[in-house]
Amino acid sequence: MNICFSTLACVPVYFTAKRLGGITVAALAGWLWAIFPNAILLSFQSLWDTSLSALLGIAVVWATLRVAGSTRPVEWWAYGLLWGTALMSNAALLSLLPLLLGWALWRSRALPGYLSNGALAAGMVVLCCVPWTVRNYRVFHTLVPLRSVLGLQLWVGNNPDAKVVWRGEQHPIHDESERDRYVQLGEIAYMHEKLENAIHYIFTHPGMRAN
């Protein structure tokens, strides 16, 4: 599946580049992705969301270029659905949502109904996230809209033993003491503790770099 996702990414890469720079640029971009070492290696070396995230990420960029300037609500609805699917696969893509949706709205600002279309897309994104948020609330008894691991991810890069290249150190999956702490506190309390530790380290060591 990862290999299929990585291969399919050539399609939105090609059409995105074609829209921006023409067929020559599109062909070059497609071939560059096809021979890109990370796109090849990560698709079979890691059982993770990397290849799917790459496919969905570039698909969102392509869809943004297509929907900008459209007055058809169905296209904005589909755009929001694609965004919702992307966020359910990789919450880190949320960082691109305000930028891309905002740009699409700005490009459509002279068209009638552009605000309602933008609201339709945003509403579809939220609607896609509701079932998982409800599930998280029922399991954790607290609001977790997408993922709960922000505190841990921030801490593994901001602590006295952090390294420039992170290879899984200090993560509960690999570190027995951290795993015991995770089991002892429970997921939500553990993530809150790591978030507090990371923020404290950042503010008390503003000039510190990872080893």
PDB file of C-alpha atoms in Angstrom:
ATOM      1  CA  MET A   1       0.000   0.000   0.000  1.00  0.00           C
ATOM      2  CA  ASN A   2       2.797   2.415   0.829  1.00  0.00           C
ATOM      3  CA  ILE A   3       4.411   1.769  -2.546  1.00  0.00           C
ATOM      4  CA  CYS A   4       1.068   2.424  -4.266  1.00  0.00           C
ATOM      5  CA  PHE A   5       0.563   5.665  -2.310  1.00  0.00           C
ATOM      6  CA  SER A   6       4.073   6.867  -3.158  1.00  0.00           C
ATOM      7  CA  THR A   7       3.608   6.001  -6.840  1.00  0.00           C
ATOM      8  CA  LEU A   8       0.197   7.673  -7.056  1.00  0.00           C
ATOM      9  CA  ALA A   9       1.688  10.890  -5.675  1.00  0.00           C
ATOM     10  CA  CYS A  10       3.226  11.402  -9.126  1.00  0.00           C
ATOM     11  CA  VAL A  11      -0.246  12.224 -10.464  1.00  0.00           C
ATOM     12  CA  PRO A  12      -1.021  15.307  -8.315  1.00  0.00           C
ATOM     13  CA  VAL A  13       2.656  16.305  -8.493  1.00  0.00           C
ATOM     14  CA  TYR A  14       2.413  16.333 -12.288  1.00  0.00           C
ATOM     15  CA  PHE A  15      -0.873  18.234 -12.500  1.00  0.00           C
ATOM     16  CA  THR A  16       0.118  20.735  -9.811  1.00  0.00           C
ATOM     17  CA  ALA A  17       3.344  21.526 -11.651  1.00  0.00           C
ATOM     18  CA  LYS A  18       1.511  21.661 -14.986  1.00  0.00           C
ATOM     19  CA  ARG A  19      -0.908  24.243 -13.635  1.00  0.00           C
ATOM     20  CA  LEU A  20       1.956  26.324 -12.268  1.00  0.00           C
ATOM     21  CA  GLY A  21       4.590  25.996 -14.975  1.00  0.00           C
ATOM     22  CA  GLY A  22       3.396  24.015 -17.968  1.00  0.00           C
ATOM     23  CA  ILE A  23       3.997  20.518 -19.323  1.00  0.00           C
ATOM     24  CA  THR A  24       7.812  20.660 -19.233  1.00  0.00           C
ATOM     25  CA  VAL A  25       7.862  21.631 -15.557  1.00  0.00           C
ATOM     26  CA  ALA A  26       5.200  19.011 -14.846  1.00  0.00           C
ATOM     27  CA  ALA A  27       7.187  16.223 -16.524  1.00  0.00           C
ATOM     28  CA  LEU A  28      10.334  17.256 -14.651  1.00  0.00           C
ATOM     29  CA  ALA A  29       8.508  17.359 -11.311  1.00  0.00           C
ATOM     30  CA  GLY A  30       6.950  13.941 -11.913  1.00  0.00           C
ATOM     31  CA  TRP A  31      10.292  12.365 -12.773  1.00  0.00           C
ATOM     32  CA  LEU A  32      12.009  14.014  -9.812  1.00  0.00           C
ATOM     33  CA  TRP A  33       9.413  12.484  -7.497  1.00  0.00           C
ATOM     34  CA  ALA A  34       9.725   9.095  -9.223  1.00  0.00           C
ATOM     35  CA  ILE A  35      13.483   8.944  -8.551  1.00  0.00           C
ATOM     36  CA  PHE A  36      13.453  10.786  -5.209  1.00  0.00           C
ATOM     37  CA  PRO A  37      15.299   8.413  -2.805  1.00  0.00           C
ATOM     38  CA  ASN A  38      13.091   9.167   0.219  1.00  0.00           C
ATOM     39  CA  ALA A  39       9.928   8.485  -1.786  1.00  0.00           C
ATOM     40  CA  ILE A  40      11.358   5.089  -2.712  1.00  0.00           C
ATOM     41  CA  LEU A  41      12.963   4.040   0.579  1.00  0.00           C
ATOM     42  CA  LEU A  42      10.269   5.208   2.990  1.00  0.00           C
ATOM     43  CA  SER A  43       7.573   3.365   1.064  1.00  0.00           C
ATOM     44  CA  PHE A  44       8.956  -0.044   2.045  1.00  0.00           C
ATOM     45  CA  GLN A  45      11.287   0.607   4.977  1.00  0.00           C
ATOM     46  CA  SER A  46       8.726   2.145   7.322  1.00  0.00           C
ATOM     47  CA  LEU A  47       5.217   0.980   8.193  1.00  0.00           C
ATOM     48  CA  TRP A  48       3.999   4.519   8.791  1.00  0.00           C
ATOM     49  CA  ASP A  49       1.820   7.221   7.241  1.00  0.00           C
ATOM     50  CA  THR A  50       4.655   8.936   5.353  1.00  0.00           C
ATOM     51  CA  SER A  51       3.725   7.820   1.826  1.00  0.00           C
ATOM     52  CA  LEU A  52       0.003   8.385   2.343  1.00  0.00           C
ATOM     53  CA  SER A  53       0.689  11.807   3.871  1.00  0.00           C
ATOM     54  CA  ALA A  54       2.802  12.784   0.866  1.00  0.00           C
ATOM     55  CA  LEU A  55      -0.002  11.727  -1.492  1.00  0.00           C
ATOM     56  CA  LEU A  56      -2.699  13.563   0.462  1.00  0.00           C
ATOM     57  CA  GLY A  57      -0.511  16.617   1.004  1.00  0.00           C
ATOM     58  CA  ILE A  58       0.219  17.208  -2.664  1.00  0.00           C
ATOM     59  CA  ALA A  59      -3.379  16.291  -3.546  1.00  0.00           C
ATOM     60  CA  VAL A  60      -4.549  19.086  -1.232  1.00  0.00           C
ATOM     61  CA  VAL A  61      -2.195  21.549  -2.965  1.00  0.00           C
ATOM     62  CA  TRP A  62      -3.520  20.470  -6.371  1.00  0.00           C
ATOM     63  CA  ALA A  63      -7.111  20.758  -5.151  1.00  0.00           C
ATOM     64  CA  THR A  64      -6.392  24.222  -3.739  1.00  0.00           C
ATOM     65  CA  LEU A  65      -5.228  25.415  -7.144  1.00  0.00           C
ATOM     66  CA  ARG A  66      -8.333  23.933  -8.772  1.00  0.00           C
ATOM     67  CA  VAL A  67     -10.895  25.232  -6.283  1.00  0.00           C
ATOM     68  CA  ALA A  68      -9.510  28.776  -6.145  1.00  0.00           C
ATOM     69  CA  GLY A  69     -11.780  30.855  -8.333  1.00  0.00           C
ATOM     70  CA  SER A  70     -14.585  28.296  -8.401  1.00  0.00           C
ATOM     71  CA  THR A  71     -18.163  29.295  -7.612  1.00  0.00           C
ATOM     72  CA  ARG A  72     -19.492  25.721  -7.459  1.00  0.00           C
ATOM     73  CA  PRO A  73     -20.346  24.690  -3.870  1.00  0.00           C
ATOM     74  CA  VAL A  74     -19.828  21.003  -4.709  1.00  0.00           C
ATOM     75  CA  GLU A  75     -16.165  21.649  -5.490  1.00  0.00           C
ATOM     76  CA  TRP A  76     -15.661  23.404  -2.158  1.00  0.00           C
ATOM     77  CA  TRP A  77     -17.511  20.571  -0.422  1.00  0.00           C
ATOM     78  CA  ALA A  78     -15.186  18.035  -2.040  1.00  0.00           C
ATOM     79  CA  TYR A  79     -12.212  20.220  -1.106  1.00  0.00           C
ATOM     80  CA  GLY A  80     -13.266  20.134   2.552  1.00  0.00           C
ATOM     81  CA  LEU A  81     -13.778  16.361   2.360  1.00  0.00           C
ATOM     82  CA  LEU A  82     -10.248  15.910   1.012  1.00  0.00           C
ATOM     83  CA  TRP A  83      -8.892  18.073   3.825  1.00  0.00           C
ATOM     84  CA  GLY A  84     -10.826  16.039   6.403  1.00  0.00           C
ATOM     85  CA  THR A  85      -9.396  12.810   5.007  1.00  0.00           C
ATOM     86  CA  ALA A  86      -5.892  14.274   5.099  1.00  0.00           C
ATOM     87  CA  LEU A  87      -6.211  15.398   8.732  1.00  0.00           C
ATOM     88  CA  MET A  88      -7.541  12.011   9.815  1.00  0.00           C
ATOM     89  CA  SER A  89      -4.427  10.465   8.259  1.00  0.00           C
ATOM     90  CA  ASN A  90      -1.854  12.937   9.544  1.00  0.00           C
ATOM     91  CA  ALA A  91      -2.756  15.733  11.939  1.00  0.00           C
ATOM     92  CA  ALA A  92       0.492  17.568  11.123  1.00  0.00           C
ATOM     93  CA  LEU A  93      -1.076  18.646   7.815  1.00  0.00           C
ATOM     94  CA  LEU A  94      -3.323  20.943   9.867  1.00  0.00           C
ATOM     95  CA  SER A  95      -0.512  23.511   9.791  1.00  0.00           C
ATOM     96  CA  LEU A  96      -1.170  23.976   6.050  1.00  0.00           C
ATOM     97  CA  LEU A  97      -4.954  24.364   6.304  1.00  0.00           C
ATOM     98  CA  PRO A  98      -5.171  28.090   7.220  1.00  0.00           C
ATOM     99  CA  LEU A  99      -2.571  28.990   4.581  1.00  0.00           C
ATOM    100  CA  LEU A 100      -4.066  27.025   1.674  1.00  0.00           C
ATOM    101  CA  LEU A 101      -7.723  27.647   2.464  1.00  0.00           C
ATOM    102  CA  GLY A 102      -6.984  31.322   3.090  1.00  0.00           C
ATOM    103  CA  TRP A 103      -5.163  31.597  -0.230  1.00  0.00           C
ATOM    104  CA  ALA A 104      -8.046  29.901  -2.082  1.00  0.00           C
ATOM    105  CA  LEU A 105     -10.507  32.340  -0.519  1.00  0.00           C
ATOM    106  CA  TRP A 106      -8.306  35.316  -1.339  1.00  0.00           C
ATOM    107  CA  ARG A 107      -8.119  34.228  -4.984  1.00  0.00           C
ATOM    108  CA  SER A 108     -11.912  33.873  -5.009  1.00  0.00           C
ATOM    109  CA  ARG A 109     -12.679  37.120  -3.191  1.00  0.00           C
ATOM    110  CA  ALA A 110     -14.172  38.840  -6.269  1.00  0.00           C
ATOM    111  CA  LEU A 111     -16.645  36.024  -6.917  1.00  0.00           C
ATOM    112  CA  PRO A 112     -20.152  35.817  -5.442  1.00  0.00           C
ATOM    113  CA  GLY A 113     -20.610  33.449  -2.528  1.00  0.00           C
ATOM    114  CA  TYR A 114     -16.913  32.905  -1.897  1.00  0.00           C
ATOM    115  CA  LEU A 115     -17.297  33.255   1.877  1.00  0.00           C
ATOM    116  CA  SER A 116     -20.164  30.762   2.026  1.00  0.00           C
ATOM    117  CA  ASN A 117     -18.151  28.333  -0.103  1.00  0.00           C
ATOM    118  CA  GLY A 118     -15.192  28.718   2.237  1.00  0.00           C
ATOM    119  CA  ALA A 119     -17.463  28.121   5.213  1.00  0.00           C
ATOM    120  CA  LEU A 120     -18.817  25.011   3.482  1.00  0.00           C
ATOM    121  CA  ALA A 121     -15.302  23.645   3.040  1.00  0.00           C
ATOM    122  CA  ALA A 122     -14.356  24.451   6.637  1.00  0.00           C
ATOM    123  CA  GLY A 123     -17.570  22.887   7.906  1.00  0.00           C
ATOM    124  CA  MET A 124     -16.841  19.686   6.004  1.00  0.00           C
ATOM    125  CA  VAL A 125     -13.359  19.558   7.556  1.00  0.00           C
ATOM    126  CA  VAL A 126     -14.835  19.855  11.049  1.00  0.00           C
ATOM    127  CA  LEU A 127     -17.526  17.300  10.260  1.00  0.00           C
ATOM    128  CA  CYS A 128     -14.899  14.770   9.183  1.00  0.00           C
ATOM    129  CA  CYS A 129     -13.099  15.219  12.502  1.00  0.00           C
ATOM    130  CA  VAL A 130     -16.205  14.880  14.706  1.00  0.00           C
ATOM    131  CA  PRO A 131     -16.462  11.046  14.845  1.00  0.00           C
ATOM    132  CA  TRP A 132     -12.842  10.642  15.911  1.00  0.00           C
ATOM    133  CA  THR A 133     -13.152  13.466  18.450  1.00  0.00           C
ATOM    134  CA  VAL A 134     -16.248  11.813  19.944  1.00  0.00           C
ATOM    135  CA  ARG A 135     -14.410   8.505  20.104  1.00  0.00           C
ATOM    136  CA  ASN A 136     -11.464  10.166  21.893  1.00  0.00           C
ATOM    137  CA  TYR A 137     -13.764  11.850  24.389  1.00  0.00           C
ATOM    138  CA  ARG A 138     -15.454   8.557  25.222  1.00  0.00           C
ATOM    139  CA  VAL A 139     -12.096   6.821  25.690  1.00  0.00           C
ATOM    140  CA  PHE A 140     -10.058   9.562  27.391  1.00  0.00           C
ATOM    141  CA  HIS A 141     -12.898  11.598  29.006  1.00  0.00           C
ATOM    142  CA  THR A 142     -11.349  14.815  27.720  1.00  0.00           C
ATOM    143  CA  LEU A 143     -11.316  16.773  24.467  1.00  0.00           C
ATOM    144  CA  VAL A 144      -8.731  15.396  22.023  1.00  0.00           C
ATOM    145  CA  PRO A 145      -9.696  16.722  18.553  1.00  0.00           C
ATOM    146  CA  LEU A 146      -7.038  14.919  16.502  1.00  0.00           C
ATOM    147  CA  ARG A 147      -4.111  13.397  18.405  1.00  0.00           C
ATOM    148  CA  SER A 148      -2.879  13.491  21.964  1.00  0.00           C
ATOM    149  CA  VAL A 149       0.874  13.164  21.315  1.00  0.00           C
ATOM    150  CA  LEU A 150       1.874  16.823  20.893  1.00  0.00           C
ATOM    151  CA  GLY A 151       3.411  16.985  24.358  1.00  0.00           C
ATOM    152  CA  LEU A 152       5.554  13.904  23.789  1.00  0.00           C
ATOM    153  CA  GLN A 153       6.672  14.983  20.319  1.00  0.00           C
ATOM    154  CA  LEU A 154       7.689  18.394  21.674  1.00  0.00           C
ATOM    155  CA  TRP A 155       9.527  16.857  24.620  1.00  0.00           C
ATOM    156  CA  VAL A 156      11.657  14.338  22.686  1.00  0.00           C
ATOM    157  CA  GLY A 157      13.210  17.289  20.855  1.00  0.00           C
ATOM    158  CA  ASN A 158      13.409  19.617  23.851  1.00  0.00           C
ATOM    159  CA  ASN A 159      15.061  17.944  26.816  1.00  0.00           C
ATOM    160  CA  PRO A 160      18.646  17.725  28.141  1.00  0.00           C
ATOM    161  CA  ASP A 161      19.336  14.479  26.222  1.00  0.00           C
ATOM    162  CA  ALA A 162      17.768  15.476  22.878  1.00  0.00           C
ATOM    163  CA  LYS A 163      19.799  14.852  19.719  1.00  0.00           C
ATOM    164  CA  VAL A 164      19.789  16.563  16.347  1.00  0.00           C
ATOM    165  CA  VAL A 165      18.885  13.299  14.605  1.00  0.00           C
ATOM    166  CA  TRP A 166      16.167  11.568  16.617  1.00  0.00           C
ATOM    167  CA  ARG A 167      16.183   7.782  16.354  1.00  0.00           C
ATOM    168  CA  GLY A 168      13.385   6.985  18.766  1.00  0.00           C
ATOM    169  CA  GLU A 169      15.249   7.587  22.001  1.00  0.00           C
ATOM    170  CA  GLN A 170      13.145   8.363  25.106  1.00  0.00           C
ATOM    171  CA  HIS A 171       9.944   7.329  23.380  1.00  0.00           C
ATOM    172  CA  PRO A 172       7.711   4.867  25.293  1.00  0.00           C
ATOM    173  CA  ILE A 173       7.887   2.469  22.353  1.00  0.00           C
ATOM    174  CA  HIS A 174      11.659   2.115  22.749  1.00  0.00           C
ATOM    175  CA  ASP A 175      12.394   3.292  26.304  1.00  0.00           C
ATOM    176  CA  GLU A 176      11.245   0.941  29.068  1.00  0.00           C
ATOM    177  CA  SER A 177      11.328   3.578  31.819  1.00  0.00           C
ATOM    178  CA  GLU A 178       9.219   5.947  29.744  1.00  0.00           C
ATOM    179  CA  ARG A 179       6.838   3.131  28.908  1.00  0.00           C
ATOM    180  CA  ASP A 180       6.427   2.361  32.608  1.00  0.00           C
ATOM    181  CA  ARG A 181       5.733   6.038  33.284  1.00  0.00           C
ATOM    182  CA  TYR A 182       3.175   6.068  30.461  1.00  0.00           C
ATOM    183  CA  VAL A 183       1.382   3.055  31.938  1.00  0.00           C
ATOM    184  CA  GLN A 184       1.511   4.530  35.436  1.00  0.00           C
ATOM    185  CA  LEU A 185       0.013   7.917  34.517  1.00  0.00           C
ATOM    186  CA  GLY A 186      -2.198   7.005  31.588  1.00  0.00           C
ATOM    187  CA  GLU A 187      -1.972   8.576  28.155  1.00  0.00           C
ATOM    188  CA  ILE A 188      -3.509  12.001  28.792  1.00  0.00           C
ATOM    189  CA  ALA A 189      -1.684  12.706  32.052  1.00  0.00           C
ATOM    190  CA  TYR A 190       1.581  11.474  30.529  1.00  0.00           C
ATOM    191  CA  MET A 191       1.214  13.777  27.527  1.00  0.00           C
ATOM    192  CA  HIS A 192       0.387  16.745  29.765  1.00  0.00           C
ATOM    193  CA  GLU A 193       3.486  16.042  31.863  1.00  0.00           C
ATOM    194  CA  LYS A 194       5.708  15.889  28.776  1.00  0.00           C
ATOM    195  CA  LEU A 195       4.206  19.106  27.412  1.00  0.00           C
ATOM    196  CA  GLU A 196       4.895  20.925  30.680  1.00  0.00           C
ATOM    197  CA  ASN A 197       8.446  19.551  30.805  1.00  0.00           C
ATOM    198  CA  ALA A 198       9.124  20.570  27.207  1.00  0.00           C
ATOM    199  CA  ILE A 199       7.788  24.116  27.664  1.00  0.00           C
ATOM    200  CA  HIS A 200       9.774  24.526  30.886  1.00  0.00           C
ATOM    201  CA  TYR A 201      12.956  23.353  29.157  1.00  0.00           C
ATOM    202  CA  ILE A 202      12.408  25.675  26.196  1.00  0.00           C
ATOM    203  CA  PHE A 203      11.987  28.750  28.381  1.00  0.00           C
ATOM    204  CA  THR A 204      14.801  27.880  30.782  1.00  0.00           C
ATOM    205  CA  HIS A 205      17.285  26.967  28.008  1.00  0.00           C
ATOM    206  CA  PRO A 206      16.516  29.461  25.205  1.00  0.00           C
ATOM    207  CA  GLY A 207      19.975  29.170  23.627  1.00  0.00           C
ATOM    208  CA  MET A 208      20.415  25.427  23.988  1.00  0.00           C
ATOM    209  CA  ARG A 209      20.832  23.288  20.865  1.00  0.00           C
ATOM    210  CA  ALA A 210      20.407  19.528  20.584  1.00  0.00           C
ATOM    211  CA  ASN A 211      23.576  17.453  20.745  1.00  0.00           C
TER     212      ASN A 211
END
